[in-house]
PDB file of C-alpha atoms in Angstrom:
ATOM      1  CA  UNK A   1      20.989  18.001   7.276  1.00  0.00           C
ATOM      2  CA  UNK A   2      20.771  17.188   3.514  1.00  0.00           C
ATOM      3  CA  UNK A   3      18.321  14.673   2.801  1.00  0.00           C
ATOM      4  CA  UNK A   4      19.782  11.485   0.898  1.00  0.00           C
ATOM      5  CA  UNK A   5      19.149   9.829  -1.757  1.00  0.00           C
ATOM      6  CA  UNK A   6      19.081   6.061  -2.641  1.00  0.00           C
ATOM      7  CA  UNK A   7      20.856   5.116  -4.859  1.00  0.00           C
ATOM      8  CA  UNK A   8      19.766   2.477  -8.183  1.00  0.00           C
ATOM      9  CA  UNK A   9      22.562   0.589  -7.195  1.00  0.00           C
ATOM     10  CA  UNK A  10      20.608  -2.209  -4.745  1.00  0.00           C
ATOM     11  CA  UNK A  11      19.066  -4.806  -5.585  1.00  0.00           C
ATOM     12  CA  UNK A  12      16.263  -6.319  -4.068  1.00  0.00           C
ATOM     13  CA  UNK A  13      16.067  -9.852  -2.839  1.00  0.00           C
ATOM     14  CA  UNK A  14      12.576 -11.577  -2.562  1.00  0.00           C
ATOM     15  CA  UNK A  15      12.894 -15.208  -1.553  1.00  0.00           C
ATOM     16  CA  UNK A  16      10.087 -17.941  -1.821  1.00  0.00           C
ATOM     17  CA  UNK A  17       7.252 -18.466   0.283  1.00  0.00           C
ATOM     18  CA  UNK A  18       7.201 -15.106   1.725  1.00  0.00           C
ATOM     19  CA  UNK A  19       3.776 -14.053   3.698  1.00  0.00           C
ATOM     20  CA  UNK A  20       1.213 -12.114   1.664  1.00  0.00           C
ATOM     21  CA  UNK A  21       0.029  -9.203   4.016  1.00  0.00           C
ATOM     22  CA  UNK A  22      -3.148  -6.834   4.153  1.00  0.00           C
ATOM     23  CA  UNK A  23      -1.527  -3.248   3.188  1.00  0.00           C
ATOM     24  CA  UNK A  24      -3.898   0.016   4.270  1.00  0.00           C
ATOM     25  CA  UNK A  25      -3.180   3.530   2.933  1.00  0.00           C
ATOM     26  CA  UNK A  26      -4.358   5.631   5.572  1.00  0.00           C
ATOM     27  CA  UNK A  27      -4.614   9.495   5.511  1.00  0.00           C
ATOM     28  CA  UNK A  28      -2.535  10.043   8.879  1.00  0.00           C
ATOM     29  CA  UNK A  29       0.625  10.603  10.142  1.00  0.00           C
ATOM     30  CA  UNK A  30       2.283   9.268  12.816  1.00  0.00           C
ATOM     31  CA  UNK A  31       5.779   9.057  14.321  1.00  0.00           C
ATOM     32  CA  UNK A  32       5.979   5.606  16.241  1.00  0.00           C
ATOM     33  CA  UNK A  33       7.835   2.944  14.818  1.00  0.00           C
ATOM     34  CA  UNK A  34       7.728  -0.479  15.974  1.00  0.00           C
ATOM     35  CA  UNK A  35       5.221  -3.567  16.359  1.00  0.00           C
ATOM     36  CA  UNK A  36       1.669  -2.850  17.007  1.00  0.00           C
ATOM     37  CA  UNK A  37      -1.099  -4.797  17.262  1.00  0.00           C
ATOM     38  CA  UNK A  38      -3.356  -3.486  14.479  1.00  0.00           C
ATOM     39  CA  UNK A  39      -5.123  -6.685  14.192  1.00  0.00           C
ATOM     40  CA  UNK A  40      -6.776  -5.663  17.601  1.00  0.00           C
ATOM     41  CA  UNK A  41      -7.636  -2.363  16.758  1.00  0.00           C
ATOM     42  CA  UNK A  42      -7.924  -1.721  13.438  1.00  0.00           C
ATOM     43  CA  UNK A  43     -11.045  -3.915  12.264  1.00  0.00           C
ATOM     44  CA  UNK A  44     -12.593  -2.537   9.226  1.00  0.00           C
ATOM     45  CA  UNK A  45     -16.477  -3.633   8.527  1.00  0.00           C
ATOM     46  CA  UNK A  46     -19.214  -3.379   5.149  1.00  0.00           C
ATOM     47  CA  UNK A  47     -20.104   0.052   5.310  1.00  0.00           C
ATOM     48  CA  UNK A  48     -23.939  -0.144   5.880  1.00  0.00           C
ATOM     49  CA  UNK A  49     -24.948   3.553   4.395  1.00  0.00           C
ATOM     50  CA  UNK A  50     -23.280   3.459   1.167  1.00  0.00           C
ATOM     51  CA  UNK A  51     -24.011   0.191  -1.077  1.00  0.00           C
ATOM     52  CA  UNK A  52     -20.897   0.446  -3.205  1.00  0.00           C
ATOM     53  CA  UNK A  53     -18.582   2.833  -4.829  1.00  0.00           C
ATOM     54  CA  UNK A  54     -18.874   4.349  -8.061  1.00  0.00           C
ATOM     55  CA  UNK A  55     -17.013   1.776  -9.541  1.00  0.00           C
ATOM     56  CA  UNK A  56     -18.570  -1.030  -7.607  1.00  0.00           C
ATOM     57  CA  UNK A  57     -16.079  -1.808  -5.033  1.00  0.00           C
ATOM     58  CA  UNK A  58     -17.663  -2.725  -1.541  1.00  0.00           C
ATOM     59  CA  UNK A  59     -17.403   0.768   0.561  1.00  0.00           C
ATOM     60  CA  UNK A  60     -15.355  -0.276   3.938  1.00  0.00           C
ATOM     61  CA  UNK A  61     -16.041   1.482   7.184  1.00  0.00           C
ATOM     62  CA  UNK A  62     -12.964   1.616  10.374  1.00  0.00           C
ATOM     63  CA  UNK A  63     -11.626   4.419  12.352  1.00  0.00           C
ATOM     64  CA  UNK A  64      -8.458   5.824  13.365  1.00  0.00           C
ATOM     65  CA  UNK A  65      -7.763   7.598  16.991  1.00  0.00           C
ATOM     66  CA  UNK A  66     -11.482   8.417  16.654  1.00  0.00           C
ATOM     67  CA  UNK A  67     -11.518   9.736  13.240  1.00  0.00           C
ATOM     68  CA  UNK A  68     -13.984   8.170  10.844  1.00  0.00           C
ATOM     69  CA  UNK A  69     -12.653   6.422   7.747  1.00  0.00           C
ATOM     70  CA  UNK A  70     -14.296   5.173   4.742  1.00  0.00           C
ATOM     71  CA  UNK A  71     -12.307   2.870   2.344  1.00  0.00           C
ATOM     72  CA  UNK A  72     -11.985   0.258  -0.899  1.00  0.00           C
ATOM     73  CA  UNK A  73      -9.447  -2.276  -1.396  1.00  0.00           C
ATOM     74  CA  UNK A  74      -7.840  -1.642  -4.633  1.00  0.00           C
ATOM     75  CA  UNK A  75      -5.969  -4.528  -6.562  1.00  0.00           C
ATOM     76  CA  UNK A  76      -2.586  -3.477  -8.613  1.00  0.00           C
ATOM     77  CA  UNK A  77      -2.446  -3.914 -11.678  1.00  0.00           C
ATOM     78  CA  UNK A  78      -2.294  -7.940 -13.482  1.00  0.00           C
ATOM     79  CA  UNK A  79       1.201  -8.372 -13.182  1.00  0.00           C
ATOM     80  CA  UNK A  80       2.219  -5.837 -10.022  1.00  0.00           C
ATOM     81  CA  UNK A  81       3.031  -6.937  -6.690  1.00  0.00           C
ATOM     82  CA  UNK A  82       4.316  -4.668  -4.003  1.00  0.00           C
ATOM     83  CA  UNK A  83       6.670  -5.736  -1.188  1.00  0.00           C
ATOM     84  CA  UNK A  84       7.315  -4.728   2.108  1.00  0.00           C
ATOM     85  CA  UNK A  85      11.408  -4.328   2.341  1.00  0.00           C
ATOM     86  CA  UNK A  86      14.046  -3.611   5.242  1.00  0.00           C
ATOM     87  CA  UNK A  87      17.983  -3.753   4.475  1.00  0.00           C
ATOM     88  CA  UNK A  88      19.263  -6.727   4.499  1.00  0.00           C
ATOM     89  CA  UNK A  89      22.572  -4.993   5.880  1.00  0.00           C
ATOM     90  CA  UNK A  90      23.269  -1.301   5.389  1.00  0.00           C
ATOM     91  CA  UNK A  91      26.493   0.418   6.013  1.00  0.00           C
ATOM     92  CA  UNK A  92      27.714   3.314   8.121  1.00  0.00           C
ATOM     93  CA  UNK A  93      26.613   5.201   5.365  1.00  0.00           C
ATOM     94  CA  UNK A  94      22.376   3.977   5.248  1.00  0.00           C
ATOM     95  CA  UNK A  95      20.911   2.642   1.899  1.00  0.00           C
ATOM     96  CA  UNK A  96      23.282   5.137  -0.406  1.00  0.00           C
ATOM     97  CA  UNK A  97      26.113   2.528  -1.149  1.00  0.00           C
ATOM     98  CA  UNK A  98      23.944   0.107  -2.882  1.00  0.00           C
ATOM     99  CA  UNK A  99      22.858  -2.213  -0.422  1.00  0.00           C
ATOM    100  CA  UNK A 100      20.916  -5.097  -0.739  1.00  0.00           C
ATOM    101  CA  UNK A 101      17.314  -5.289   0.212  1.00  0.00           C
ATOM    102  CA  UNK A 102      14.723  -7.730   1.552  1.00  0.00           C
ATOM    103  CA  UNK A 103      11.346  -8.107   0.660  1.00  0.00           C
ATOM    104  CA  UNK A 104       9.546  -9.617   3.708  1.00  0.00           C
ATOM    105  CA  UNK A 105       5.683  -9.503   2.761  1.00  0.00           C
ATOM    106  CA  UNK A 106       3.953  -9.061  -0.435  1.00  0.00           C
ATOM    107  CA  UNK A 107       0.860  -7.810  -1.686  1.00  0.00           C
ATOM    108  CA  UNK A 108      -1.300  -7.518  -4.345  1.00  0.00           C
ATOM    109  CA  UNK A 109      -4.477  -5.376  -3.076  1.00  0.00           C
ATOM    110  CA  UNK A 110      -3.931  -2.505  -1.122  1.00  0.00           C
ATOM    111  CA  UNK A 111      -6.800  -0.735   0.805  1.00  0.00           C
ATOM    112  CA  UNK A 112      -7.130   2.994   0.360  1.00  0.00           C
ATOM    113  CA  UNK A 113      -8.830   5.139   3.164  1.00  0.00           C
ATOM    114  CA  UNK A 114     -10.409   8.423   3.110  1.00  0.00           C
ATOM    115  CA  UNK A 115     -11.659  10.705   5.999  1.00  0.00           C
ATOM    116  CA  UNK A 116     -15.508   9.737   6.125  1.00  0.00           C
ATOM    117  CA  UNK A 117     -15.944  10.258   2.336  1.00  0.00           C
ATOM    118  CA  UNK A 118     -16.959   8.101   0.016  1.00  0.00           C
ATOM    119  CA  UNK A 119     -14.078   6.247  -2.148  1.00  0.00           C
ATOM    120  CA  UNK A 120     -13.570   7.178  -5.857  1.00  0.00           C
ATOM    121  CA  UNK A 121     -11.841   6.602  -8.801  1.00  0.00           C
ATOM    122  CA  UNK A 122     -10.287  10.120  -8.800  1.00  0.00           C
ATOM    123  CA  UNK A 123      -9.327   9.110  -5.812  1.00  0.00           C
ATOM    124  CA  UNK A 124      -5.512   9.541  -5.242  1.00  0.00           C
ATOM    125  CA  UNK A 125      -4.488   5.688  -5.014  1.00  0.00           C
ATOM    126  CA  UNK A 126      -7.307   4.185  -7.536  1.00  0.00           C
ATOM    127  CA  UNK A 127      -6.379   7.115 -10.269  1.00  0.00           C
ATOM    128  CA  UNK A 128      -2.394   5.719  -9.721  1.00  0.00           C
ATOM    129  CA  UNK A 129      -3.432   2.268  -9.958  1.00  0.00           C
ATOM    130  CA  UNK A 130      -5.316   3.263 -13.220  1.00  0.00           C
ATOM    131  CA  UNK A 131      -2.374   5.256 -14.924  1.00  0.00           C
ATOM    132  CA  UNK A 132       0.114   2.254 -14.650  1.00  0.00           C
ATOM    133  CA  UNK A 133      -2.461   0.162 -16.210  1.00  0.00           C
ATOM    134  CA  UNK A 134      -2.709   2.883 -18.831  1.00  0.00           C
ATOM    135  CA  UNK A 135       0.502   3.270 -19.122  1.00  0.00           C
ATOM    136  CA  UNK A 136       1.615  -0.357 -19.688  1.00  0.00           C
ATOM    137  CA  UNK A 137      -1.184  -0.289 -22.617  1.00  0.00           C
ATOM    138  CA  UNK A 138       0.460   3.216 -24.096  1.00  0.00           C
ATOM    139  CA  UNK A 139       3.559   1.902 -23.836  1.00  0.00           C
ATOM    140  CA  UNK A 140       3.592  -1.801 -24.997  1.00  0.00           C
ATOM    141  CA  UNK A 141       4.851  -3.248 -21.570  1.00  0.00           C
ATOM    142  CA  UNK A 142       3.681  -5.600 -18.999  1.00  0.00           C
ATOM    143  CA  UNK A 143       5.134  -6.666 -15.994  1.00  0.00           C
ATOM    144  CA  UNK A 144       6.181 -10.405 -15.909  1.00  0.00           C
ATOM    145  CA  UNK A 145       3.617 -11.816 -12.972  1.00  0.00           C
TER     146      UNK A 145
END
């Protein structure tokens, strides 16, 4: 089938008091989707071999279905905060009619994994994080906080 597209319509609702969550960008795919208990598992430590990335973040150390990963939590940008959303209530149609959406977490640090290499700034994530920064200077904007 053709692949949709959502439409600007929505708006997204964030109410007060909602949780602030870890967020991990790991290089993986997978297809389950539910509840898992990644506190359990998932329990990244101070990487004892590397003293710090280039840019002096602490190097992190986990793995993933035996894979290892090395990592740095990168903060967005002063003013940027991400959210974790579902629909509040789609229609028959899914999120193309303009449906409302719910944050339910939010986050301001998000940690960026790589397949037992060092993290960099040229990294994918950091270089993104860097560019909007840039960006906002370029351009004269900054996000209200």
């Amino acid at each position: 089938g053709k692949p949709r597209e959502m439409s600007t319509a929505g708006s997204l609702l964030v109410r007060e008091g909602i949780g602030e969550v870890k967020v991990h960008n790991i290089p993986t795919k997978t297809t389950f989707c539910g509840p898992a208990e990644v506190q359990s598992y998932f329990q990244p430590t101070q990487d004892p071999s590397c003293k710090a990335s280039p840019d002096g973040k602490e190097v992190l150390l986990s793995s993933f279905r035996g894979r290892t990963l090395r990592g740095a939590e990168i903060p967005l940008p002063e003013g940027y905060s991400g959210y974790a959303i579902r629909p509040v209530c789609a229609g028959p149609e899914g999120l193309d009619g303009g449906e409302e959406l719910e944050a339910v977490h939010r986050f301001t640090h998000v940690t960026a994994w790589n397949h037992d290499v060092k993290p960099a700034a040229s990294d994918y994530f950091p270089a993104l994080v860097d560019w909007s920064s840039l960006a906002a200077v370029l351009h004269g904007t900054r996000p209200e906080a």
